[in-house]
Each structure stands twice: as C-alpha cells, then as structure tokens.
Amino acid sequence: MTDQVGANEAAAAQVCSFLQRRREQIAQRWADASLFRTVFTLSREEAVEACKAVVDALADVALSGRPEDIAAPAFGTVRDQLGRMAASRARAGFTPAQISEEVAALRAPVVELLRGEFTDSSEATAQEGVLALTVLMGSLRLVVMETALSAGEELIARQRLQLLEVATPVIKLWEGIVAVPLIGTLDSARSQVVMESLLEAIVAQRAQYAILDITGVPTVDSLVAQHLMKTVAAARLMGAECIVSGIRPAIAQTIVHLGIDLGTILTRAGLADALAYALAQQGIEVSAHRMARASTR
Amino acid sequence: MNRAAAGHPLAVPVLALGDVLLVTLQGELHDGMAEQLQQDIAQRIARSTVSGVVIDISGVDIVDSFLGRVLSDIAAGARLMAVRTVLVGMRPAVAITMVELGLTLPGLVTALDTERALDMLATAPQLAAVSVPAERKEARDAGLP
Amino acid sequence: MPASRDVTAARVAIGSDTDLAWVRQQVRQAAAGLGFSLVQQTKLITAASELARNTLIHGGGGYMEITPCPQGTAPGLRLSFVDSGPGIRNVEQAMADGYTSGGGLGLGLSGAKRLVHEFLLDTCPGRGTTVTITAWATVVPSARPEAT
C-alpha cells in the first residue's frame, strides 16, 4: 500500500518535471489544437501563452501529488482562462460534451511526448508516468466541463432576466394612462420587475392612471395578491391611481377564499372597463353617439 | 428654478405662489431641518391666507419613518387650519421602499408633479380629496365654511 | 457586470442627527460601489437610517460598522449598529409594527427587517443593543454585445 502511494507520488513528480521541462513544446503543439486555435484568434502567440498557463497549472497539480483532485488550487488559477474558452465554445454552439471532447484531444500530443522520453527507461516507470498524466488530463477535462456547465447556468440566469423584462411590457394606452398586461405565472422576482417598470413608466409618461391587467395570470395566491397591493400603494404614493383589471371569477373566488382584502384596490372586470374608467376620470368621454351622428350626416 | 432658492444650508425655503406654499426638498435632510420646516409652514399658514401646500420631494433619495412622520404631521396640521397639502414627485425607488417599510402615509394627498398638484388645489376640493379617508374628509369638510 | 469598486470595512460614529446623514451617505457609497440597484440601495439606506436613529435615540449613541460580505458571486453588505444603552427589555414588543417608545411611527425595527435579507437583534438589558443587517445585490448582468 505504502509502496503504491510512493510509486504514485514518484510518477506524479516525474510528470511534474516533464511538464516543466517540455513546457514550450507542449504549448506549441496545443496552440494548434482546435480548442485554443478557435478561441485565441488574434495571434498564435496569445494561444501559446494560454497553453503555457495551463501547462504550469497542470505541473502544479502534479507536484501536489494528487492528479485526480479537480478542486486543486492550481486549477483555480486557470479557471478564468478555461472559463473564457468554454464560454467562447458554448457561444459557438458547442455542447459541453463536444467541448469535453476537444479537451480530451489535448491528451494525445502530451502523452506522445512523454512516451518519447521513456524509450530508455524501464517499462513500468513509463506506464506509471503515462497513467499519472492520463489521470491529470482527465481532471483537466472535468474542470473544463464543470466550468462550461456553470457558464451555461449563467447564460440561463441572464436569459431568464431578459425574459422577465421582455415578458412585462408597459404600454401607453392614452395620454396619461399606462397598462401592463400580465401573462403567465407571477413569482416574486417577476412581481418585483413588474412593480419597478410600472412605476418607472408612471414617471416617464407622467401617467395619472396605471392599469394592471391580470387576465392572463392563471392563479393568484396570497403572495401575488400582496405584490399587487404593494404596487397599488407605491403608485398611490407617487400620485398615480392603479386599477387592477381582468380578475376572472375563479381568481375572485380564490381571493375571497384566502381571506385577502382587496377592498382598498380599484378593480374593473376587463382592460376595456379599466380604460373607460381612467378616461372618464380625466374628463374624456368615449361616445358612440357622435360616431353614429357623423355617419348619418 | 426652486433649486436656486435652496441655497441656505440650515432651512428649507418656503415659497409662496399666489396663495399656495411651495416647498422643494432636496438631497440630505437633517432631522432638525425637517422639524424646522414643519414649524415654518404652520407659521406661514397662521400668518397669511394660504389655500394649499405643495411639497415637492422629487429631489429626495430616501424617506424613512422619521421624515414620513414629519410629512404626515405637516399635512395633519395644515388640515386643522383648513389647508390642503399635496405631496408631489416621489421617486419610484422611494415609493417601493416606503411600502415595504410599511409607510403608506394615509391621509396624504399625492400628485405626480407640482403642476398637477396646483390643478388639484385650484379645482373643486371634493375632487382633490379623493384619496383622503372618509372620516378625515368629513372632518375637514366640516371645518370649511 | 457593473464595475464594482473596492469597498473596505469602515466604522461610522453615531452621536448626532448630522451623523445620521453621514451614515446614509456611507451606506449609499458602499452599496453603489458594490453594484446594488437603485431600489436595493434605497432599501438598504432607509433601513440603515431607521437603525442609526434607534442607536442615537434609544441607545444614546454608538457606531455603525460597515463590512462587505459577498455570497458566491453576489456582492453584499453587512451593517452593524452598536450601542451600549439600556437595551431592549421586550424584544417581541419592540419588533411589532406600530410599537414606539421614541415618538416615531413605530416602524423602525420591524420596517428595517422587511427591507433587508438578514436581520439579527442582539440585546441585553443594561448593556446595550447590536442590530446587524445584511443585504445582497442581485446583479443583473448586462447584455453581451457579441450575443445575437
């Protein structure tokens, strides 16, 4: 057992010294690999430098004697670089699996170099060395994979935020009247975005009336109701009046059932009713008579 | 325009626009300044014919419970002397924070900007008092000749 | 990502209402430097103003300690309001909405709690009160120019 550990450590140390010695050659070979070449398009020199940084990190990991440790601090130093590469590949439409394949392709040139060193050495030492290097390259592959996945998560989070904004357009219905037609489930984050964009629109449009239309909202729980009430209260503080429209019978029942008091909130059956109310409050009359008269004239 | 008048560091200027008092709050407001303002407005109302007070807070970054109380007190004090107060120009971030804090300033009439506040004060009092809770409105109406 | 300036830990004395304005300014500067949104900044400054006033009025003065406190990738700020005043006898009552002993609206503690992510009240009658609040900024990443 102790012998085995000793042998492993010897192999790791061997790999470390190999990586340090052949740093330049490895970097030159890797710079032409698709992973580096496609990311560092500006100059080959830049790619070579990036490769050297990765080689240095691998040497450090090998020196620690634990080539299988993907949490090794040495990997941390190249995580940024790896992250940039992975993100660039992901943007180019590569899946994490494909990126992983590209990293795997880096193994062959190094192993070849290492084998070349062992022509005189005993078979066992060569095997140990190659094995240690393989484990090390496997760890690198995992680290890149992990970085690629977390980059994907960041992308999803960013898109989710963009979607939040896209999904809540504030529309100017009339001079001084803005409306948000809410569609889909309202969670806490989205309610916050709705509240902020509606209040911003009130200022920007100098809107005295703001309509929150919840026709497209499938369910209203106490949290959503609370957010609606907060939005109404905030609008009132700013000097605008909020009207909630489109409360469907099922939702009305839920609200009553939950014991939520929407009594202080101005409600209307539909968006049109809410608009008619806001227009009437501003002294604007929508009349069918005038139209009829105009057509008979 | 009103900013130029705010030059004095220790007191908030109270401008008279016809029979309406116009107050513009700016930036950092020390507690002492807010309390001084409350007294100044009360004195101005007592001294001259004032029909309304407009407080512009569009330049105020935060309203905490202290400033909220001062604003409510100014309005309540003015109301006792049959003068209406309109709070204008609250920023969205301030409004959101006040609601979360639990400060909804019931009884305070609000407007989007000074222009609308002046319109509200000029038109029928019933219309301007829409947001005033019923019992307060009755009390105020009873006080009017 | 908004450029986040370095925010270092600092201590601000609370001894007069001028200091309250200073507290608000310090918190604004730190929160803005860490990339808090305008609404997030306003909430944190308002909470700080409430608690600093408590420190001044109920605690007879003290200080605020401001410390950056990131959580994962989200930048955060931790503010501690420390006094060695009489302490709070009935914490439950003090935390209730509308309870006041200082002539305010009684929203100080309970209101401040609603404005932040974490709220910790440590008090001992006769020995003082420390209120620690923490808020984290939800960073809205800016759209990448190369994304199509």
Coordinates of C-alpha atoms in Angstrom, one line a residue:
Chain A
M1 CA 0.0 0.0 0.0
T2 CA 2.7 2.4 1.1
D3 CA 4.8 1.3 -1.9
Q4 CA 1.9 2.0 -4.2
V5 CA 1.5 5.5 -2.7
G6 CA 5.2 6.0 -3.1
A7 CA 5.1 4.9 -6.7
N8 CA 2.2 7.2 -7.4
E9 CA 4.0 10.1 -5.9
A10 CA 7.1 9.3 -7.8
A11 CA 5.1 9.1 -11.1
A12 CA 3.4 12.4 -10.3
A13 CA 6.7 14.1 -9.5
Q14 CA 8.0 12.7 -12.8
V15 CA 5.0 14.1 -14.7
C16 CA 5.6 17.4 -13.0
S17 CA 9.2 17.7 -14.0
F18 CA 8.3 16.5 -17.5
L19 CA 5.7 19.2 -17.9
Q20 CA 8.1 21.9 -16.6
R21 CA 10.8 20.8 -18.9
R22 CA 8.7 20.4 -22.1
R23 CA 6.5 23.4 -21.4
E24 CA 7.4 25.1 -24.6
Q25 CA 6.9 22.1 -26.9
I26 CA 3.6 21.1 -25.3
A27 CA 2.4 24.7 -25.6
Q28 CA 3.4 24.8 -29.3
R29 CA 1.5 21.6 -30.0
W30 CA -1.6 22.6 -28.1
A31 CA -1.7 26.0 -29.7
D32 CA -2.7 24.3 -32.9
A33 CA -5.5 22.3 -31.3
S34 CA -9.0 23.4 -32.2
L35 CA -9.8 24.4 -28.6
F36 CA -7.1 27.0 -28.4
R37 CA -6.9 28.0 -32.0
T38 CA -10.6 28.9 -32.3
V39 CA -10.6 30.9 -29.0
F40 CA -7.4 32.9 -29.4
T41 CA -7.9 34.1 -32.9
L42 CA -5.9 37.3 -32.5
S43 CA -2.5 35.8 -32.6
R44 CA -0.8 32.4 -32.2
E45 CA 1.4 33.9 -29.6
E46 CA -1.6 34.6 -27.4
A47 CA -2.7 30.9 -27.8
V48 CA 0.8 29.7 -26.9
E49 CA 0.8 31.9 -23.7
A50 CA -2.6 30.5 -22.7
C51 CA -1.3 27.0 -23.3
K52 CA 1.7 27.6 -21.1
A53 CA -0.5 28.8 -18.3
V54 CA -2.5 25.6 -18.5
V55 CA 0.7 23.5 -18.6
D56 CA 2.0 25.4 -15.5
A57 CA -1.2 24.7 -13.7
L58 CA -1.1 21.0 -14.5
A59 CA 2.6 20.9 -13.3
D60 CA 1.5 22.5 -10.0
V61 CA -1.3 19.9 -9.6
A62 CA 1.1 17.1 -10.4
L63 CA 3.5 18.5 -7.8
S64 CA 0.8 18.3 -5.2
G65 CA 0.8 14.5 -5.8
R66 CA -2.9 14.3 -6.3
P67 CA -3.5 14.4 -10.1
E68 CA -7.2 13.3 -9.6
D69 CA -8.1 16.3 -7.5
I70 CA -10.3 18.6 -9.5
A71 CA -10.6 21.0 -6.6
A72 CA -6.8 21.5 -6.6
P73 CA -6.0 25.2 -6.0
A74 CA -3.7 25.2 -9.1
F75 CA -6.7 24.6 -11.3
G76 CA -8.2 27.7 -9.8
T77 CA -5.6 29.8 -11.3
V78 CA -6.5 28.7 -14.8
R79 CA -10.3 28.5 -14.2
D80 CA -10.8 32.0 -15.6
Q81 CA -8.9 31.1 -18.7
L82 CA -10.7 27.8 -19.1
G83 CA -14.0 29.6 -18.4
R84 CA -13.3 32.0 -21.2
M85 CA -12.5 29.2 -23.5
A86 CA -15.5 27.1 -22.6
A87 CA -17.9 30.1 -22.8
S88 CA -16.5 31.0 -26.2
R89 CA -17.0 27.4 -27.4
A90 CA -20.5 27.4 -25.9
R91 CA -21.4 30.6 -27.7
A92 CA -20.2 29.0 -30.9
G93 CA -22.9 26.4 -30.4
F94 CA -20.8 23.6 -28.9
T95 CA -22.3 21.3 -26.2
P96 CA -20.4 20.6 -23.0
A97 CA -19.8 17.1 -24.3
Q98 CA -18.2 18.5 -27.5
I99 CA -16.1 20.9 -25.5
S100 CA -15.0 18.0 -23.3
E101 CA -14.0 16.0 -26.5
E102 CA -11.8 18.9 -27.5
V103 CA -10.1 18.9 -24.1
A104 CA -9.7 15.2 -24.4
A105 CA -7.9 15.7 -27.7
L106 CA -5.2 17.6 -25.9
R107 CA -4.1 14.4 -24.2
A108 CA -2.6 12.6 -27.2
P109 CA 0.2 15.1 -28.0
V110 CA 1.4 15.3 -24.4
V111 CA 1.3 11.5 -23.9
E112 CA 3.2 11.1 -27.1
L113 CA 5.9 13.5 -25.9
L114 CA 6.1 11.7 -22.6
R115 CA 6.4 8.3 -24.2
G116 CA 9.2 9.7 -26.3
E117 CA 11.1 10.4 -23.1
F118 CA 10.8 6.8 -21.9
T119 CA 12.5 4.9 -24.7
D120 CA 15.4 4.1 -22.5
S121 CA 13.6 3.8 -19.2
S122 CA 12.0 0.7 -17.8
E123 CA 8.6 -0.3 -19.0
A124 CA 6.9 0.0 -15.5
T125 CA 8.1 3.6 -14.9
A126 CA 6.9 4.6 -18.3
Q127 CA 3.5 3.1 -17.6
E128 CA 3.2 4.8 -14.2
G129 CA 4.1 8.1 -15.8
V130 CA 1.6 7.8 -18.6
L131 CA -1.1 6.7 -16.2
A132 CA -0.4 9.7 -13.9
L133 CA -0.5 12.0 -16.9
T134 CA -3.7 10.5 -18.1
V135 CA -5.4 10.9 -14.8
L136 CA -4.2 14.5 -14.8
M137 CA -5.6 15.2 -18.2
G138 CA -8.8 13.6 -17.1
S139 CA -9.0 16.0 -14.2
L140 CA -8.4 18.9 -16.6
R141 CA -11.3 17.6 -18.7
L142 CA -13.6 17.6 -15.7
V143 CA -12.6 21.0 -14.7
V144 CA -13.3 22.4 -18.1
M145 CA -16.6 20.5 -18.2
E146 CA -17.6 21.9 -14.9
T147 CA -16.7 25.5 -16.0
A148 CA -18.7 25.0 -19.2
L149 CA -21.7 23.9 -17.3
S150 CA -21.6 26.8 -14.8
A151 CA -21.1 29.2 -17.8
G152 CA -24.3 27.6 -19.2
E153 CA -26.1 28.3 -15.9
E154 CA -25.0 31.9 -16.0
L155 CA -26.3 32.1 -19.6
I156 CA -29.7 30.7 -18.4
A157 CA -29.8 33.1 -15.5
R158 CA -29.1 36.0 -17.8
Q159 CA -31.7 34.9 -20.3
R160 CA -34.2 34.4 -17.5
L161 CA -33.7 38.1 -16.5
Q162 CA -34.0 39.2 -20.1
L163 CA -37.2 37.2 -20.4
L164 CA -38.5 38.9 -17.3
E165 CA -38.2 42.2 -18.9
V166 CA -39.5 41.2 -22.2
A167 CA -42.5 39.5 -20.6
T168 CA -43.7 42.6 -18.9
P169 CA -44.1 45.4 -21.4
V170 CA -45.6 48.6 -20.1
I171 CA -47.9 50.1 -22.8
K172 CA -49.1 53.6 -23.1
L173 CA -52.8 53.4 -23.8
W174 CA -53.6 57.0 -23.8
E175 CA -52.1 60.3 -22.7
G176 CA -51.6 59.8 -19.0
I177 CA -52.7 56.1 -19.0
V178 CA -50.3 53.2 -18.9
A179 CA -51.0 49.5 -18.7
V180 CA -49.2 46.2 -18.1
P181 CA -50.9 43.1 -19.4
L182 CA -49.6 40.3 -17.2
I183 CA -49.4 36.9 -18.8
G184 CA -48.2 33.8 -17.1
T185 CA -47.3 32.9 -13.5
L186 CA -46.2 35.7 -11.3
D187 CA -43.4 34.8 -8.9
S188 CA -41.7 37.1 -6.5
A189 CA -38.9 38.2 -8.9
R190 CA -41.3 38.9 -11.7
S191 CA -43.6 40.8 -9.5
Q192 CA -40.7 43.0 -8.5
V193 CA -39.8 43.7 -12.1
V194 CA -43.5 44.5 -12.9
M195 CA -43.7 46.9 -10.0
E196 CA -40.5 48.7 -10.9
S197 CA -41.2 49.0 -14.6
L198 CA -44.8 50.2 -14.0
L199 CA -43.6 52.8 -11.6
E200 CA -40.9 54.0 -13.9
A201 CA -43.4 54.2 -16.7
I202 CA -45.7 56.4 -14.5
V203 CA -42.8 58.9 -14.2
A204 CA -41.7 58.7 -17.8
Q205 CA -45.2 59.0 -19.2
R206 CA -46.5 61.3 -16.5
A207 CA -49.3 58.8 -16.2
Q208 CA -52.1 59.5 -13.7
Y209 CA -53.6 56.1 -14.2
A210 CA -51.9 52.7 -14.3
I211 CA -53.7 49.5 -15.2
L212 CA -52.5 46.1 -14.1
D213 CA -54.4 43.6 -16.2
I214 CA -54.2 40.1 -14.8
T215 CA -56.5 38.4 -17.4
G216 CA -53.5 36.2 -18.4
V217 CA -52.5 35.2 -14.9
P218 CA -53.6 31.6 -14.2
T219 CA -53.6 31.8 -10.4
V220 CA -53.4 34.4 -7.7
D221 CA -52.0 33.3 -4.3
S222 CA -51.6 35.4 -1.3
L223 CA -48.0 36.4 -2.3
V224 CA -49.2 37.6 -5.7
A225 CA -52.1 39.5 -4.1
Q226 CA -49.7 41.1 -1.7
H227 CA -47.5 42.2 -4.5
L228 CA -50.5 43.7 -6.3
M229 CA -51.4 45.6 -3.2
K230 CA -47.8 46.9 -2.8
T231 CA -47.7 48.1 -6.4
V232 CA -51.0 49.9 -5.9
A233 CA -49.8 51.5 -2.7
A234 CA -46.5 52.6 -4.3
A235 CA -48.3 54.1 -7.3
R236 CA -50.6 56.0 -4.9
L237 CA -47.6 57.4 -3.1
M238 CA -46.3 58.7 -6.4
G239 CA -49.6 60.4 -7.2
A240 CA -51.0 57.9 -9.6
E241 CA -54.0 55.6 -9.4
C242 CA -53.7 51.9 -10.0
I243 CA -56.6 49.9 -11.4
V244 CA -56.5 46.1 -11.4
S245 CA -58.5 44.6 -14.2
G246 CA -59.2 41.1 -15.5
I247 CA -59.9 39.3 -12.2
R248 CA -61.5 36.1 -13.5
P249 CA -64.4 34.6 -11.4
A250 CA -62.2 31.6 -10.4
I251 CA -59.5 34.0 -9.2
A252 CA -62.0 36.2 -7.4
Q253 CA -63.2 33.2 -5.5
T254 CA -59.6 32.2 -4.6
I255 CA -59.0 35.7 -3.3
V256 CA -62.1 35.6 -1.2
H257 CA -61.3 32.1 0.0
L258 CA -57.7 33.2 1.0
G259 CA -59.3 35.9 3.0
I260 CA -57.3 38.6 1.2
D261 CA -58.8 42.0 1.4
L262 CA -58.5 43.8 -1.9
G263 CA -61.1 46.3 -0.7
T264 CA -58.7 49.2 -1.0
I265 CA -57.9 48.4 -4.6
L266 CA -59.8 49.8 -7.5
T267 CA -60.9 46.9 -9.7
R268 CA -62.6 46.5 -13.1
A269 CA -63.8 43.5 -15.0
G270 CA -61.7 43.9 -18.1
L271 CA -58.9 46.1 -19.5
A272 CA -61.5 48.0 -21.6
D273 CA -63.6 48.8 -18.5
A274 CA -60.4 50.0 -16.7
L275 CA -59.5 52.2 -19.7
A276 CA -63.1 53.6 -19.8
Y277 CA -62.9 54.4 -16.1
A278 CA -59.5 56.1 -16.5
L279 CA -60.7 58.1 -19.5
A280 CA -63.9 59.2 -17.7
Q281 CA -61.8 60.3 -14.7
Q282 CA -59.8 62.5 -17.0
G283 CA -63.0 64.0 -18.4
I284 CA -62.6 62.2 -21.7
E285 CA -65.9 60.8 -23.0
V286 CA -66.0 57.9 -25.3
S287 CA -69.3 58.1 -27.1
A288 CA -70.9 56.0 -29.8
H289 CA -73.4 58.7 -30.4
R290 CA -71.0 61.1 -32.0
M291 CA -69.8 58.4 -34.4
A292 CA -73.4 57.5 -35.3
R293 CA -74.2 61.1 -35.9
A294 CA -71.1 61.5 -38.0
S295 CA -72.1 58.6 -40.2
T296 CA -75.6 59.8 -40.7
R297 CA -74.6 63.3 -41.5
Chain B
M1 CA -35.7 77.2 -10.5
N2 CA -36.5 76.3 -7.0
R3 CA -33.1 74.8 -6.5
A4 CA -31.5 78.3 -6.5
A5 CA -33.7 79.2 -3.6
A6 CA -32.4 76.2 -1.6
G7 CA -29.1 77.8 -1.1
H8 CA -29.5 78.3 2.6
P9 CA -28.0 75.3 4.3
L10 CA -29.9 75.3 7.5
A11 CA -33.5 75.9 6.5
V12 CA -35.8 74.6 3.7
P13 CA -37.1 77.6 1.8
V14 CA -40.9 78.0 1.7
L15 CA -42.0 79.9 -1.4
A16 CA -45.4 81.5 -1.9
L17 CA -47.0 81.0 -5.3
G18 CA -50.2 83.0 -5.1
D19 CA -51.9 81.6 -2.0
V20 CA -50.1 78.3 -2.3
L21 CA -47.0 77.5 -0.4
L22 CA -44.4 75.6 -2.4
V23 CA -41.7 73.6 -0.6
T24 CA -38.9 71.8 -2.5
L25 CA -37.0 69.2 -0.5
Q26 CA -33.5 68.3 -1.8
G27 CA -31.0 65.6 -1.1
E28 CA -29.9 65.0 2.5
L29 CA -32.4 66.4 5.0
H30 CA -31.3 66.5 8.6
D31 CA -33.9 65.7 11.2
G32 CA -33.7 69.2 12.6
M33 CA -34.3 70.8 9.2
A34 CA -37.4 68.7 8.8
E35 CA -38.8 69.7 12.2
Q36 CA -38.0 73.4 11.5
L37 CA -39.9 73.1 8.2
Q38 CA -42.9 71.8 10.0
Q39 CA -42.9 74.9 12.2
D40 CA -42.2 77.3 9.4
I41 CA -45.2 76.0 7.4
A42 CA -47.5 76.2 10.4
Q43 CA -46.4 79.8 11.0
R44 CA -46.9 80.8 7.4
I45 CA -50.4 79.3 7.3
A46 CA -51.3 81.2 10.5
R47 CA -49.8 84.5 9.3
S48 CA -51.2 84.7 5.8
T49 CA -54.0 83.5 3.6
V50 CA -52.9 80.1 2.4
S51 CA -55.2 77.7 0.4
G52 CA -52.8 74.9 -0.1
V53 CA -49.3 73.5 0.5
V54 CA -47.3 71.6 -2.2
I55 CA -44.3 69.6 -1.0
D56 CA -42.0 68.5 -3.9
I57 CA -39.9 65.5 -2.9
S58 CA -38.6 64.6 -6.4
G59 CA -35.1 65.5 -5.2
V60 CA -35.3 63.3 -2.1
D61 CA -33.4 59.9 -2.2
I62 CA -34.9 58.3 0.8
V63 CA -37.9 58.8 3.1
D64 CA -37.6 57.0 6.4
S65 CA -40.2 56.7 9.1
F66 CA -39.0 60.0 10.7
L67 CA -39.4 62.1 7.5
G68 CA -42.6 60.2 6.8
R69 CA -44.0 61.2 10.2
V70 CA -42.9 64.9 9.6
L71 CA -44.7 64.9 6.3
S72 CA -47.8 63.4 7.7
D73 CA -47.7 65.9 10.6
I74 CA -47.4 68.8 8.3
A75 CA -50.4 67.7 6.3
A76 CA -52.4 67.0 9.5
G77 CA -51.5 70.4 11.0
A78 CA -52.4 72.2 7.8
R79 CA -55.7 70.3 7.6
L80 CA -56.7 71.6 11.0
M81 CA -56.4 75.1 9.6
A82 CA -58.4 74.1 6.5
V83 CA -55.4 74.0 4.3
R84 CA -54.8 71.1 2.0
T85 CA -51.3 69.5 1.5
V86 CA -50.2 67.7 -1.7
L87 CA -47.0 65.7 -1.8
V88 CA -45.5 65.5 -5.3
G89 CA -42.8 63.8 -7.2
M90 CA -41.9 60.8 -5.1
R91 CA -39.4 58.6 -6.9
P92 CA -40.3 55.0 -7.7
A93 CA -37.5 53.6 -5.6
V94 CA -38.6 55.7 -2.7
A95 CA -42.2 54.6 -3.1
I96 CA -41.3 50.9 -3.3
T97 CA -39.1 51.2 -0.1
M98 CA -41.8 53.1 1.8
V99 CA -44.4 50.5 1.0
E100 CA -42.0 47.7 2.1
L101 CA -41.3 49.7 5.3
G102 CA -45.0 49.9 6.0
L103 CA -45.2 53.7 5.4
T104 CA -48.2 54.3 3.2
L105 CA -49.0 57.9 4.5
P106 CA -52.8 57.5 4.7
G107 CA -54.4 60.9 4.6
L108 CA -51.7 62.5 2.5
V109 CA -52.8 63.6 -1.0
T110 CA -50.3 62.9 -3.7
A111 CA -49.7 64.1 -7.2
L112 CA -47.2 63.3 -10.0
D113 CA -45.8 66.8 -10.2
T114 CA -46.3 70.4 -9.0
E115 CA -48.3 71.4 -12.0
R116 CA -50.9 68.7 -11.3
A117 CA -50.9 69.5 -7.6
L118 CA -51.7 73.1 -8.3
D119 CA -54.5 72.0 -10.6
M120 CA -55.9 69.8 -7.9
L121 CA -55.8 72.6 -5.4
A122 CA -57.5 75.0 -7.9
T123 CA -60.3 72.7 -8.8
A124 CA -63.2 71.5 -6.6
P125 CA -62.0 70.4 -3.2
Q126 CA -64.1 67.2 -3.4
L127 CA -62.1 66.1 -6.4
A128 CA -58.8 66.7 -4.8
A129 CA -59.8 64.8 -1.7
V130 CA -60.4 61.5 -3.4
S131 CA -57.6 59.8 -1.5
V132 CA -58.4 61.2 1.9
P133 CA -60.1 58.5 4.1
A134 CA -63.8 59.2 4.6
E135 CA -63.8 60.2 8.2
R136 CA -60.9 62.6 7.7
K137 CA -62.6 64.1 4.7
E138 CA -65.8 64.7 6.7
A139 CA -63.8 66.3 9.4
R140 CA -62.1 68.6 7.0
D141 CA -65.3 69.5 5.1
A142 CA -67.0 70.3 8.4
G143 CA -64.2 72.7 9.2
L144 CA -64.7 74.6 5.9
P145 CA -67.1 77.5 5.7
Chain C
M1 CA -21.1 43.2 -15.0
P2 CA -21.1 46.6 -13.4
A3 CA -17.7 47.7 -12.3
S4 CA -17.6 47.1 -8.6
R5 CA -15.3 49.4 -6.7
D6 CA -13.4 48.1 -3.7
V7 CA -15.4 48.6 -0.6
T8 CA -13.5 48.3 2.6
A9 CA -14.8 47.9 6.1
A10 CA -15.4 51.1 8.0
R11 CA -16.8 52.4 11.2
V12 CA -19.0 55.5 11.5
A13 CA -19.8 57.1 14.8
I14 CA -23.4 57.9 15.6
G15 CA -23.7 60.8 18.0
S16 CA -26.0 63.4 16.4
D17 CA -28.5 63.8 13.6
T18 CA -25.7 65.1 11.4
D19 CA -24.1 61.7 11.9
L20 CA -27.3 60.1 10.6
A21 CA -26.8 61.9 7.3
W22 CA -23.2 60.7 7.3
V23 CA -24.3 57.1 7.9
R24 CA -26.7 57.3 4.9
Q25 CA -24.0 58.7 2.7
Q26 CA -21.5 56.0 3.7
V27 CA -24.1 53.2 3.1
R28 CA -25.1 54.7 -0.3
Q29 CA -21.4 54.9 -1.4
A30 CA -20.7 51.4 -0.4
A31 CA -23.9 49.9 -1.9
A32 CA -23.5 51.8 -5.1
G33 CA -19.8 50.7 -5.3
L34 CA -20.8 47.1 -5.0
G35 CA -23.4 47.4 -7.8
F36 CA -26.6 47.4 -5.8
S37 CA -29.6 48.5 -8.0
L38 CA -31.2 51.8 -7.2
V39 CA -34.1 50.2 -5.4
Q40 CA -31.8 47.9 -3.5
Q41 CA -29.7 50.9 -2.5
T42 CA -32.7 52.9 -1.4
K43 CA -34.0 50.0 0.7
L44 CA -30.6 49.5 2.5
I45 CA -30.1 53.2 3.1
T46 CA -33.6 53.5 4.5
A47 CA -33.0 50.5 6.8
A48 CA -29.7 52.0 7.9
S49 CA -31.3 55.3 8.6
E50 CA -34.0 53.7 10.8
L51 CA -31.5 51.7 12.8
A52 CA -29.0 54.5 13.2
R53 CA -31.8 56.7 14.5
N54 CA -32.6 53.9 17.0
T55 CA -28.9 53.8 18.1
L56 CA -29.0 57.5 18.6
I57 CA -32.3 58.0 20.3
H58 CA -32.7 54.7 22.3
G59 CA -29.1 53.7 22.7
G60 CA -27.8 57.1 23.5
G61 CA -25.4 57.0 20.5
G62 CA -22.9 54.4 19.3
Y63 CA -21.5 53.5 16.0
M64 CA -22.2 51.7 12.7
E65 CA -19.8 49.1 11.3
I66 CA -19.9 48.5 7.6
T67 CA -18.4 45.3 6.1
P68 CA -18.5 43.9 2.6
C69 CA -19.9 40.4 2.7
P70 CA -20.1 38.6 -0.6
Q71 CA -22.1 35.4 -1.0
G72 CA -20.9 33.4 -4.0
T73 CA -20.9 35.8 -6.9
A74 CA -23.3 38.2 -5.3
P75 CA -21.8 41.2 -3.6
G76 CA -23.2 42.0 -0.2
L77 CA -23.1 44.5 2.7
R78 CA -23.3 43.8 6.4
L79 CA -24.1 46.7 8.7
S80 CA -23.9 46.5 12.4
F81 CA -25.4 49.2 14.7
V82 CA -23.9 49.1 18.1
D83 CA -24.8 51.0 21.2
S84 CA -24.2 50.4 24.9
G85 CA -27.5 51.9 26.0
P86 CA -30.2 50.5 28.2
G87 CA -31.0 47.6 25.8
I88 CA -34.4 46.3 24.8
R89 CA -36.5 44.7 27.6
N90 CA -39.3 43.3 25.5
V91 CA -37.8 42.3 22.1
E92 CA -41.1 40.8 20.8
Q93 CA -42.9 44.1 21.6
A94 CA -40.1 46.2 20.0
M95 CA -40.3 44.1 16.8
A96 CA -44.1 44.6 16.5
D97 CA -45.4 47.0 13.9
G98 CA -46.6 50.2 15.4
Y99 CA -44.8 49.9 18.7
T100 CA -42.9 53.0 19.6
S101 CA -41.2 54.4 22.5
G102 CA -39.5 57.3 20.8
G103 CA -42.3 59.3 19.2
G104 CA -41.8 57.8 15.7
L105 CA -44.2 55.8 13.7
G106 CA -43.1 52.6 15.4
L107 CA -41.7 51.1 12.1
G108 CA -38.0 51.3 12.9
L109 CA -37.1 47.7 13.8
S110 CA -39.9 45.8 12.1
G111 CA -39.7 48.0 9.0
A112 CA -35.9 47.8 8.7
K113 CA -36.2 44.0 8.9
R114 CA -38.5 43.9 5.9
L115 CA -36.0 45.9 3.8
V116 CA -33.1 43.6 4.1
H117 CA -32.3 39.9 3.6
E118 CA -30.9 39.1 7.1
F119 CA -31.7 40.8 10.4
L120 CA -30.1 40.0 13.7
L121 CA -31.0 41.6 17.0
D122 CA -28.7 41.1 20.0
T123 CA -29.7 43.0 23.1
C124 CA -29.1 42.7 26.8
P125 CA -30.9 45.0 29.3
G126 CA -28.5 47.4 30.8
R127 CA -25.7 46.5 28.4
G128 CA -26.7 47.7 25.0
T129 CA -28.1 46.6 21.7
T130 CA -26.5 45.4 18.4
V131 CA -28.5 45.1 15.3
T132 CA -26.9 43.5 12.3
I133 CA -28.4 43.6 8.9
T134 CA -27.2 42.1 5.6
A135 CA -28.3 42.6 2.1
W136 CA -27.1 41.1 -1.2
A137 CA -27.2 42.7 -4.6
T138 CA -28.9 40.7 -7.3
V139 CA -26.6 41.5 -10.1
V140 CA -28.3 41.9 -13.4
P141 CA -25.7 41.0 -16.0
S142 CA -25.6 43.4 -18.9
A143 CA -26.3 42.0 -22.3
R144 CA -23.2 40.9 -24.0
P145 CA -22.5 42.8 -27.2
E146 CA -21.5 39.7 -29.1
A147 CA -24.7 37.8 -28.3
T148 CA -27.1 37.9 -31.2

